[in-house]
Coordinates of C-alpha atoms in Angstrom, one line a residue:
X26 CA 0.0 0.0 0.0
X27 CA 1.5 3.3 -1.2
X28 CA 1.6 6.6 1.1
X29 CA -0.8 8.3 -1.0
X30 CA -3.4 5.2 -0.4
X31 CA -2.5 5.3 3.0
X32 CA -3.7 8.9 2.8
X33 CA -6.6 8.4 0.5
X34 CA -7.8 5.6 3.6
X35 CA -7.1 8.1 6.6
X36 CA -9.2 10.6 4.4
X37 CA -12.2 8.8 3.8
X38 CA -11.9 7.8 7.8
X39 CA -12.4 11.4 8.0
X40 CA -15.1 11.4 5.8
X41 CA -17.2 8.8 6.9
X42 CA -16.7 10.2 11.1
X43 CA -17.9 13.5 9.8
X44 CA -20.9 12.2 7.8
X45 CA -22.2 10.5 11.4
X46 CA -21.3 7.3 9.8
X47 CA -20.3 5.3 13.2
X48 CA -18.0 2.9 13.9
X49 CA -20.0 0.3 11.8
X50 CA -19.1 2.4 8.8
X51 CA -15.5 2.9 9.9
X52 CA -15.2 -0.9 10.5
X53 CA -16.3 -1.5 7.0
X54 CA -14.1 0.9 5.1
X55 CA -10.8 -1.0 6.7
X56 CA -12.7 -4.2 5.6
X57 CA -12.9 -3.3 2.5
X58 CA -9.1 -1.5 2.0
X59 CA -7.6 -4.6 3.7
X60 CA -9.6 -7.3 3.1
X61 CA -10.0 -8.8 6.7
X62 CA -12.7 -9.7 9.1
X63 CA -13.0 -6.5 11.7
X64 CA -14.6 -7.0 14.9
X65 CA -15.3 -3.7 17.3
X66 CA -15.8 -4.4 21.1
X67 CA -15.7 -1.8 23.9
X68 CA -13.8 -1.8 26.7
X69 CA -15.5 -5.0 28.5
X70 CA -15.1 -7.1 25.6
X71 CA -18.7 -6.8 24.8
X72 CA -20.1 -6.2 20.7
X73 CA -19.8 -2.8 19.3
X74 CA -19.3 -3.8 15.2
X75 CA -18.3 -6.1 12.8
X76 CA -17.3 -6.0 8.7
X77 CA -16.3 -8.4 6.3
X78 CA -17.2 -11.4 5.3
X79 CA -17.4 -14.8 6.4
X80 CA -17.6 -15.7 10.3
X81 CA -16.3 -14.2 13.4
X82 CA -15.9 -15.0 16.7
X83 CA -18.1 -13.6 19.1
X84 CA -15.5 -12.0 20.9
X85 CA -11.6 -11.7 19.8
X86 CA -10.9 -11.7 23.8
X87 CA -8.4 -14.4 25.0
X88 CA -7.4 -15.1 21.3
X89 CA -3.5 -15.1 20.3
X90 CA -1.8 -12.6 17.6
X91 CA -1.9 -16.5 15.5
X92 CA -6.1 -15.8 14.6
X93 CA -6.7 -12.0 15.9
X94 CA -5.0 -8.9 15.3
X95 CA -5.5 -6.3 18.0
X96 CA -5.2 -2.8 19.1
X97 CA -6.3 -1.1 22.1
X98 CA -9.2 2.0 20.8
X99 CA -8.2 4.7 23.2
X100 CA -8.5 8.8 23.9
X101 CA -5.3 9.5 25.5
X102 CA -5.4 7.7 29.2
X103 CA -8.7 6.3 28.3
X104 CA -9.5 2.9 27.3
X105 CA -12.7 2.7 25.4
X106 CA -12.7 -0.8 23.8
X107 CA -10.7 -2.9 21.0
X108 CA -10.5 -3.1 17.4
X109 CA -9.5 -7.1 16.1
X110 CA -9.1 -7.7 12.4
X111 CA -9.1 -11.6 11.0
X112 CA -6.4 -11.4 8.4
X113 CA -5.8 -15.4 6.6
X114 CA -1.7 -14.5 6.6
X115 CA 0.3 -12.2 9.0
X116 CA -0.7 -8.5 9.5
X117 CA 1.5 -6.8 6.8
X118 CA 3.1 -3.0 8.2
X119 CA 1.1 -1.5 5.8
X120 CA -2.5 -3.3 7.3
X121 CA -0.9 -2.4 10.6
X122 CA -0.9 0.6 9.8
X123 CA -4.6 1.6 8.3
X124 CA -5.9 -0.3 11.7
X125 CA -4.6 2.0 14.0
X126 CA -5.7 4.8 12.0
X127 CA -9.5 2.8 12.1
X128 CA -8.6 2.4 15.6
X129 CA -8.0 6.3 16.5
X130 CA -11.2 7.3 14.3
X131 CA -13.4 4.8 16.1
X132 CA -12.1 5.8 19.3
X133 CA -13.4 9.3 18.9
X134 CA -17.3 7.8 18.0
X135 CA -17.0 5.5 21.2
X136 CA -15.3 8.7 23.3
X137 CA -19.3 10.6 21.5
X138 CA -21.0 7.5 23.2
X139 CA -19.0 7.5 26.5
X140 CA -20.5 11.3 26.9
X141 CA -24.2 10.2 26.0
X142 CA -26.6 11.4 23.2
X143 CA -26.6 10.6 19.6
X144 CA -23.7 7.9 19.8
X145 CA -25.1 6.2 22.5
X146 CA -28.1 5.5 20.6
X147 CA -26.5 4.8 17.6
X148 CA -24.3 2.4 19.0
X149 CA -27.6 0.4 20.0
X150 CA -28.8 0.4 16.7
X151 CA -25.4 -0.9 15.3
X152 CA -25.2 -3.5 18.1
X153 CA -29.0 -4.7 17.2
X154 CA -28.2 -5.1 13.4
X155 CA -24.6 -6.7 14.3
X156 CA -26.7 -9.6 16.0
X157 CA -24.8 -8.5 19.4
X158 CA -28.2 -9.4 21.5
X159 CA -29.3 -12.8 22.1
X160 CA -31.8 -12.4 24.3
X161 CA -34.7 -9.6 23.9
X162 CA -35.1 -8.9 27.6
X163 CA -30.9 -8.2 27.2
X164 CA -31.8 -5.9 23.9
X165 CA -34.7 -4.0 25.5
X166 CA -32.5 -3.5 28.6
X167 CA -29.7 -1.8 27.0
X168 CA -31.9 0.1 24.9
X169 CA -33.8 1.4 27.9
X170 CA -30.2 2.3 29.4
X171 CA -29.8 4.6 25.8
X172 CA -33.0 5.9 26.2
X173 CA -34.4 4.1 23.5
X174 CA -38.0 2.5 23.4
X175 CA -37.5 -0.7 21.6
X176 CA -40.5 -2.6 19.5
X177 CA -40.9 -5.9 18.9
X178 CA -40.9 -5.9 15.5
X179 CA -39.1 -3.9 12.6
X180 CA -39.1 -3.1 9.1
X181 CA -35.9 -1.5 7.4
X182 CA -35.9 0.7 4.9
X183 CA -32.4 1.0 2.9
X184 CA -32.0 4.0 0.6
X185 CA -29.8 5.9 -1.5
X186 CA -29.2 9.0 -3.4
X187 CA -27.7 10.8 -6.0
X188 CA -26.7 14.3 -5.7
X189 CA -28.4 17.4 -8.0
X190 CA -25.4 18.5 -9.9
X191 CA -24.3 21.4 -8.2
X192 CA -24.2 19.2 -5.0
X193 CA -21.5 16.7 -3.7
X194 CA -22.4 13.7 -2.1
X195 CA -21.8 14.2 1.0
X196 CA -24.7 17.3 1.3
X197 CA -27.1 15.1 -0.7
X198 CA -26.7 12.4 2.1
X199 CA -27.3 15.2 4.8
X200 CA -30.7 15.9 2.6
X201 CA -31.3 12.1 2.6
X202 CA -31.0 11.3 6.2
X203 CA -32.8 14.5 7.5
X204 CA -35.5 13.2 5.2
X205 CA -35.7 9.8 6.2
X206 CA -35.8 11.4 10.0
X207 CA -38.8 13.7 8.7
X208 CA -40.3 11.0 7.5
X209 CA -40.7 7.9 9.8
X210 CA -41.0 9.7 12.9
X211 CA -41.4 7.2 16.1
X212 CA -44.5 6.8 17.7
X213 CA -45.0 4.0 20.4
X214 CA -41.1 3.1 20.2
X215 CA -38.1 5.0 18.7
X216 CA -36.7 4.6 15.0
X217 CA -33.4 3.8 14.5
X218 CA -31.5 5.7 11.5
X219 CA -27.7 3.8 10.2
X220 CA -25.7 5.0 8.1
X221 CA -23.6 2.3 6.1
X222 CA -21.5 4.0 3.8
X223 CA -23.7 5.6 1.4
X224 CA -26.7 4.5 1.8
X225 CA -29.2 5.2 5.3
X226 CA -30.6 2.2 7.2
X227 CA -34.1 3.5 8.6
X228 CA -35.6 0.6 11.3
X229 CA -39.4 1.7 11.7
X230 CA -41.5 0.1 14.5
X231 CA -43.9 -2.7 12.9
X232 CA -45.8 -3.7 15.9
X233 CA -48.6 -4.1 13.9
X234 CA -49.6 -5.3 10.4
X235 CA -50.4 -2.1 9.7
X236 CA -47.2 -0.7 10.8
X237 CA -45.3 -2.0 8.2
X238 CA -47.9 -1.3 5.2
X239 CA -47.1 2.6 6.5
X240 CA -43.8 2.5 6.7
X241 CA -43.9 0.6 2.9
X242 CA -46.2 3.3 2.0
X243 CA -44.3 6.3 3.6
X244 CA -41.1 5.0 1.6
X245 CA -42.6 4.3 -1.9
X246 CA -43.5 8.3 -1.6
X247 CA -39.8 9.3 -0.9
X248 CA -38.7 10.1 -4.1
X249 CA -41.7 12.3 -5.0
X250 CA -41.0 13.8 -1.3
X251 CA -37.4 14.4 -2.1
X252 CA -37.9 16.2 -5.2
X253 CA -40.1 18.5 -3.9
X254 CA -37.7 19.3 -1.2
X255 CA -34.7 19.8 -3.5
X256 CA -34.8 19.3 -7.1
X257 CA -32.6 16.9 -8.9
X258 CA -32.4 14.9 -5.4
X259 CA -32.7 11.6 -7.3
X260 CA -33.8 8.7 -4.4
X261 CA -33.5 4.8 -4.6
X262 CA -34.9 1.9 -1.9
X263 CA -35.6 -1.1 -0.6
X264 CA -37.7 -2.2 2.2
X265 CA -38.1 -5.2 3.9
X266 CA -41.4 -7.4 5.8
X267 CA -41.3 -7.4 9.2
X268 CA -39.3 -9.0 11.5
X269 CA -38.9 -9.6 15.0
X270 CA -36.4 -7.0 16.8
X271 CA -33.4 -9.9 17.2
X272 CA -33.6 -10.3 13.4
X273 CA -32.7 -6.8 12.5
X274 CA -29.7 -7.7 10.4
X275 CA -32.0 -10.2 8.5
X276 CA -34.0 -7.3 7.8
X277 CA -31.4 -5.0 6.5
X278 CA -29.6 -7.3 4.2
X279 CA -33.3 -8.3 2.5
X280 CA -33.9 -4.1 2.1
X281 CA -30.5 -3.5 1.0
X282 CA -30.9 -6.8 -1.6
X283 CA -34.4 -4.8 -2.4
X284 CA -32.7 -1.4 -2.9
X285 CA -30.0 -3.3 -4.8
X286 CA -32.2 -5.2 -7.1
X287 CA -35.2 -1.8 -7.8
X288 CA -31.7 0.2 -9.0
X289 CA -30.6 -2.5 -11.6
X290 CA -34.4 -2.6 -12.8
X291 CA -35.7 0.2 -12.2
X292 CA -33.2 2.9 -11.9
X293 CA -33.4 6.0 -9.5
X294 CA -36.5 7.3 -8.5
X295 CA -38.3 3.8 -7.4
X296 CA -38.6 2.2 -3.5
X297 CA -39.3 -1.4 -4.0
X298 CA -40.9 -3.7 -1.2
X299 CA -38.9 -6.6 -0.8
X300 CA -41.7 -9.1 -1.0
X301 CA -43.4 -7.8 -3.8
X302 CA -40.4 -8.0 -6.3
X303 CA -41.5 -11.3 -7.2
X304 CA -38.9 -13.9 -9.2
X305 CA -36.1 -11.3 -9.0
X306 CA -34.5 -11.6 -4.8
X307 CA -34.5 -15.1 -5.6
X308 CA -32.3 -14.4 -9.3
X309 CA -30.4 -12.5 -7.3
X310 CA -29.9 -14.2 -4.2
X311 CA -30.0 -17.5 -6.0
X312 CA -32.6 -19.9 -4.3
X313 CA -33.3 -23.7 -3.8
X314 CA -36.0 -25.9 -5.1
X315 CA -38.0 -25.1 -1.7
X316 CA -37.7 -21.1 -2.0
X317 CA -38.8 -21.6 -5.8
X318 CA -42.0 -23.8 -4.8
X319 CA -42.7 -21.2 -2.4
X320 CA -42.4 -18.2 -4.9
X321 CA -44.9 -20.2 -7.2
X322 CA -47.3 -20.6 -4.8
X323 CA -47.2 -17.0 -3.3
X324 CA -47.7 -15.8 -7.0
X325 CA -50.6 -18.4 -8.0
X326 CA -52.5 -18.9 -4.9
X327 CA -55.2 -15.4 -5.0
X328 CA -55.8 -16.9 -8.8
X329 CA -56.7 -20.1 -7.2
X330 CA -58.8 -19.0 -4.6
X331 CA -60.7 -17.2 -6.9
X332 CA -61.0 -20.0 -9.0
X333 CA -61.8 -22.3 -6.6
X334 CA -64.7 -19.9 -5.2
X335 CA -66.1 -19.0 -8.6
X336 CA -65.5 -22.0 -10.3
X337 CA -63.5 -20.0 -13.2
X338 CA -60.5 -21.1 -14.8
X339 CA -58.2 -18.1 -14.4
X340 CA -54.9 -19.7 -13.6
X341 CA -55.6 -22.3 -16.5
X342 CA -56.1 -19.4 -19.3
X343 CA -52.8 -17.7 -18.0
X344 CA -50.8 -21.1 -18.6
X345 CA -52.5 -21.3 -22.2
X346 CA -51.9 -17.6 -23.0
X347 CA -48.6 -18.0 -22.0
X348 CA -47.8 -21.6 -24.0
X349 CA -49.4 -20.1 -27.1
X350 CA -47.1 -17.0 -27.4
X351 CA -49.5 -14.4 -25.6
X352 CA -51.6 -15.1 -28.8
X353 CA -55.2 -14.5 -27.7
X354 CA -57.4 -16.6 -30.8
X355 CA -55.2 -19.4 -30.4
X356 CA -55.9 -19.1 -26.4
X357 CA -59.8 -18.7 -27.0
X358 CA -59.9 -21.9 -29.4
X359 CA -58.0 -24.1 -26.6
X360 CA -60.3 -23.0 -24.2
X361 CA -63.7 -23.6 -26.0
X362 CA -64.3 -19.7 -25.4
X363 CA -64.5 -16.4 -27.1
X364 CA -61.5 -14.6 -28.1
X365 CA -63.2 -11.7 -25.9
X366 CA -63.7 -14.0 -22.6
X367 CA -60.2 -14.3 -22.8
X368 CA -59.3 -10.7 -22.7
X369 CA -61.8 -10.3 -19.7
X370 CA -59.8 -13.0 -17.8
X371 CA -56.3 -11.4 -18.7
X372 CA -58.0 -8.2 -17.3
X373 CA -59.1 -10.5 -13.9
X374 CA -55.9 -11.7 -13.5
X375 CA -54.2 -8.0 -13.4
X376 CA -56.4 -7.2 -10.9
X377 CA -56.5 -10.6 -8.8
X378 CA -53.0 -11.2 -8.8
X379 CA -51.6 -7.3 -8.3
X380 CA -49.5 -7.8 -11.3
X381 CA -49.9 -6.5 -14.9
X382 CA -49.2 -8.4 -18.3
X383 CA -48.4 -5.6 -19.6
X384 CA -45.4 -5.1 -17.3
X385 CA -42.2 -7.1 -18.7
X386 CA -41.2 -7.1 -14.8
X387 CA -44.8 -8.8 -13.4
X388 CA -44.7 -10.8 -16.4
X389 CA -41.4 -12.6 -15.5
X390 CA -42.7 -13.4 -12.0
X391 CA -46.0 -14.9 -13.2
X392 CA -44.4 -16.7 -16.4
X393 CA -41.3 -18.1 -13.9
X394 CA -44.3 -19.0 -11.2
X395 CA -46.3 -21.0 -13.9
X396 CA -42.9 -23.1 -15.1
X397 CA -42.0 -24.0 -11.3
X398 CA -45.4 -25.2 -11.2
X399 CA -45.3 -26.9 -14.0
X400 CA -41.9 -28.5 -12.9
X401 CA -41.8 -29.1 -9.2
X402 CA -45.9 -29.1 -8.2
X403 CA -47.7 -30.9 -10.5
X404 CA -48.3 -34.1 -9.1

């Protein structure tokens, strides 16, 4: 590693501490520079952070300089915790290096959370989505201890921005987090608001079903909200169901997977809900023969029920339209119906199923649903 990389990583240390990004962030950026595992504990050994991938232990206490690299995080006579990274070879001079720089920038967010306020509750909300808490008794006690009211259940909303072009990024993500703070405002229990890198991690209380249909409504309107507020502020999302509190990291991986997968499709301006982008988590995430079956049936069953109740034959024109090459006549004389029945059923099956035909996107999930069917249900 060069001096002027060396310089480039202090920098965006700098960067990231000035942006509120927490030591989550921090942790991440020397990740990502020196390719390790990174594990953040205070000063009592206990989970502050972790970056990288692949598994860490749950505490790099006790272990030898042969599996753990660390260095004390500390404000001049004050120890405030430990920074371990998990190299596969011996810690180079140069990855010696960028971790104590990590170590001195994290030691200034954990010196914020040793006087109280905003770090302190930030810290929780990192702990929570770093799967510190095993217990939610243990959860809800240190989040009473920060001040924080903590709900049962959460949905996380991931998003991201791009700058008007007389902004930099760094104003535009200002803009994005004051108006993710605006806009999912607590109400029985406190939201939590991440940073991770550059895109903001908002966990909204979803106590109830109804909960999470606001918070999914509340984000879909973001981008319209966001170019009222500043033109040119371009927004991207994902959101994910609702999970129990324990399962907050769950929850942000499958909104950041969402927010991921509505940029490649969609482009700025769109907040997609995890669980209504159909065949395209499980291209992207890659799924089993179980995960498939289940898509299928998730995207066929309201057809069914409605044929079932009305004695129709809904999902059965939609296989034939499909088989035929969309090609309505040809449809019709299969069925033993007029070419016009058939577009009324096309037009039912919109509606029923919340997808159009029209869209290539809905089309994919419902053509994909009918060939798993076809393949792994059909008895």
């Amino acid at each position: 590693m060069t001096p002027d990389r060396i310089v480039e990583f202090a920098e965006e240390l700098a960067r990231i501490a000035a942006a509120g990004g927490g030591a989550k962030a921090l942790a991440t950026h020397l990740s990502d520079a020196a390719g390790v595992g990174v594990l953040v504990e205070d000063a009592e050994w206990r989970h502050v952070a972790t970056a990288g991938k692949g598994a860490l232990p749950a505490t790099a206490r006790g272990l030898g300089n042969g599996r753990a690299h660390t260095v004390l995080i500390s404000t001049g006579s004050t120890q405030l915790g430990y920074l371990s990274v998990f190299p596969k070879n011996a810690v180079d001079e140069d990855v010696a290096r960028i971790v104590r720089l990590a170590a001195a920038a994290i030691a200034l967010e954990l010196a914020r959370e040793t006087d109280g306020g905003r770090g302190r509750r930030r810290t929780f909300w990192e702990r929570l989505t770093g799967g510190a808490y095993h217990e939610l008794s243990s959860a809800r006690e240190d989040a009473h201890a920060r001040g924080i009211a903590l709900a049962p259940a959460y949905v996380c909303v991931a998003l991201e921005t791009e700058p008007a072009l007389d902004d930099d990024h760094a104003a535009a993500l200002a803009d994005l987090r004051a108006l993710a703070a605006e806009t999912f405002r607590p109400s029985d229990a406190d939201v939590g608001i991440l940073e991770r890198g550059v895109t903001v991690l908002v966990l909204t209380p979803a106590t109830r079903e109804v909960d999470a249909d606001n918070a999914k409504t509340a984000a879909a309107l973001l981008p319209k909200s966001a170019a009222k507020r500043k033109p040119g502020l371009r927004i991207a999302g994902g959101v994910s169901a609702s999970v129990p509190a324990l399962e907050a990291q769950r929850a942000v991986d499958t909104a950041q997977a969402a927010l991921t997968i509505a940029r490649r499709i969609y482009g700025m301006g769109h907040v997609a809900a995890y669980d209504e982008l159909g065949a395209y988590p499980l291209l992207y995430d890659g799924a089993d023969t179980e995960q498939l079956r289940e898509l299928a049936q998730r995207v066929l069953a309201p057809l069914r029920a409605y044929d079932d109740k009305h004695q129709t034959e809904l999902e059965r024109t939609l296989g034939l339209y499909f088989s035929t090459g969309q090609n309505v006549k040809t449809t019709a004389t299969a069925l033993n119906v007029h070419r016009h029945t058939v577009f009324y059923r096309l037009r039912q099956i919109n509606e029923i199923s919340g997808r159009t035909l029209e869209s290539a996107h809905d089309q994919l999930t419902l053509r994909l649903a009918i060939a798993i069917d076809a393949l792994h249900n059909q008895q």
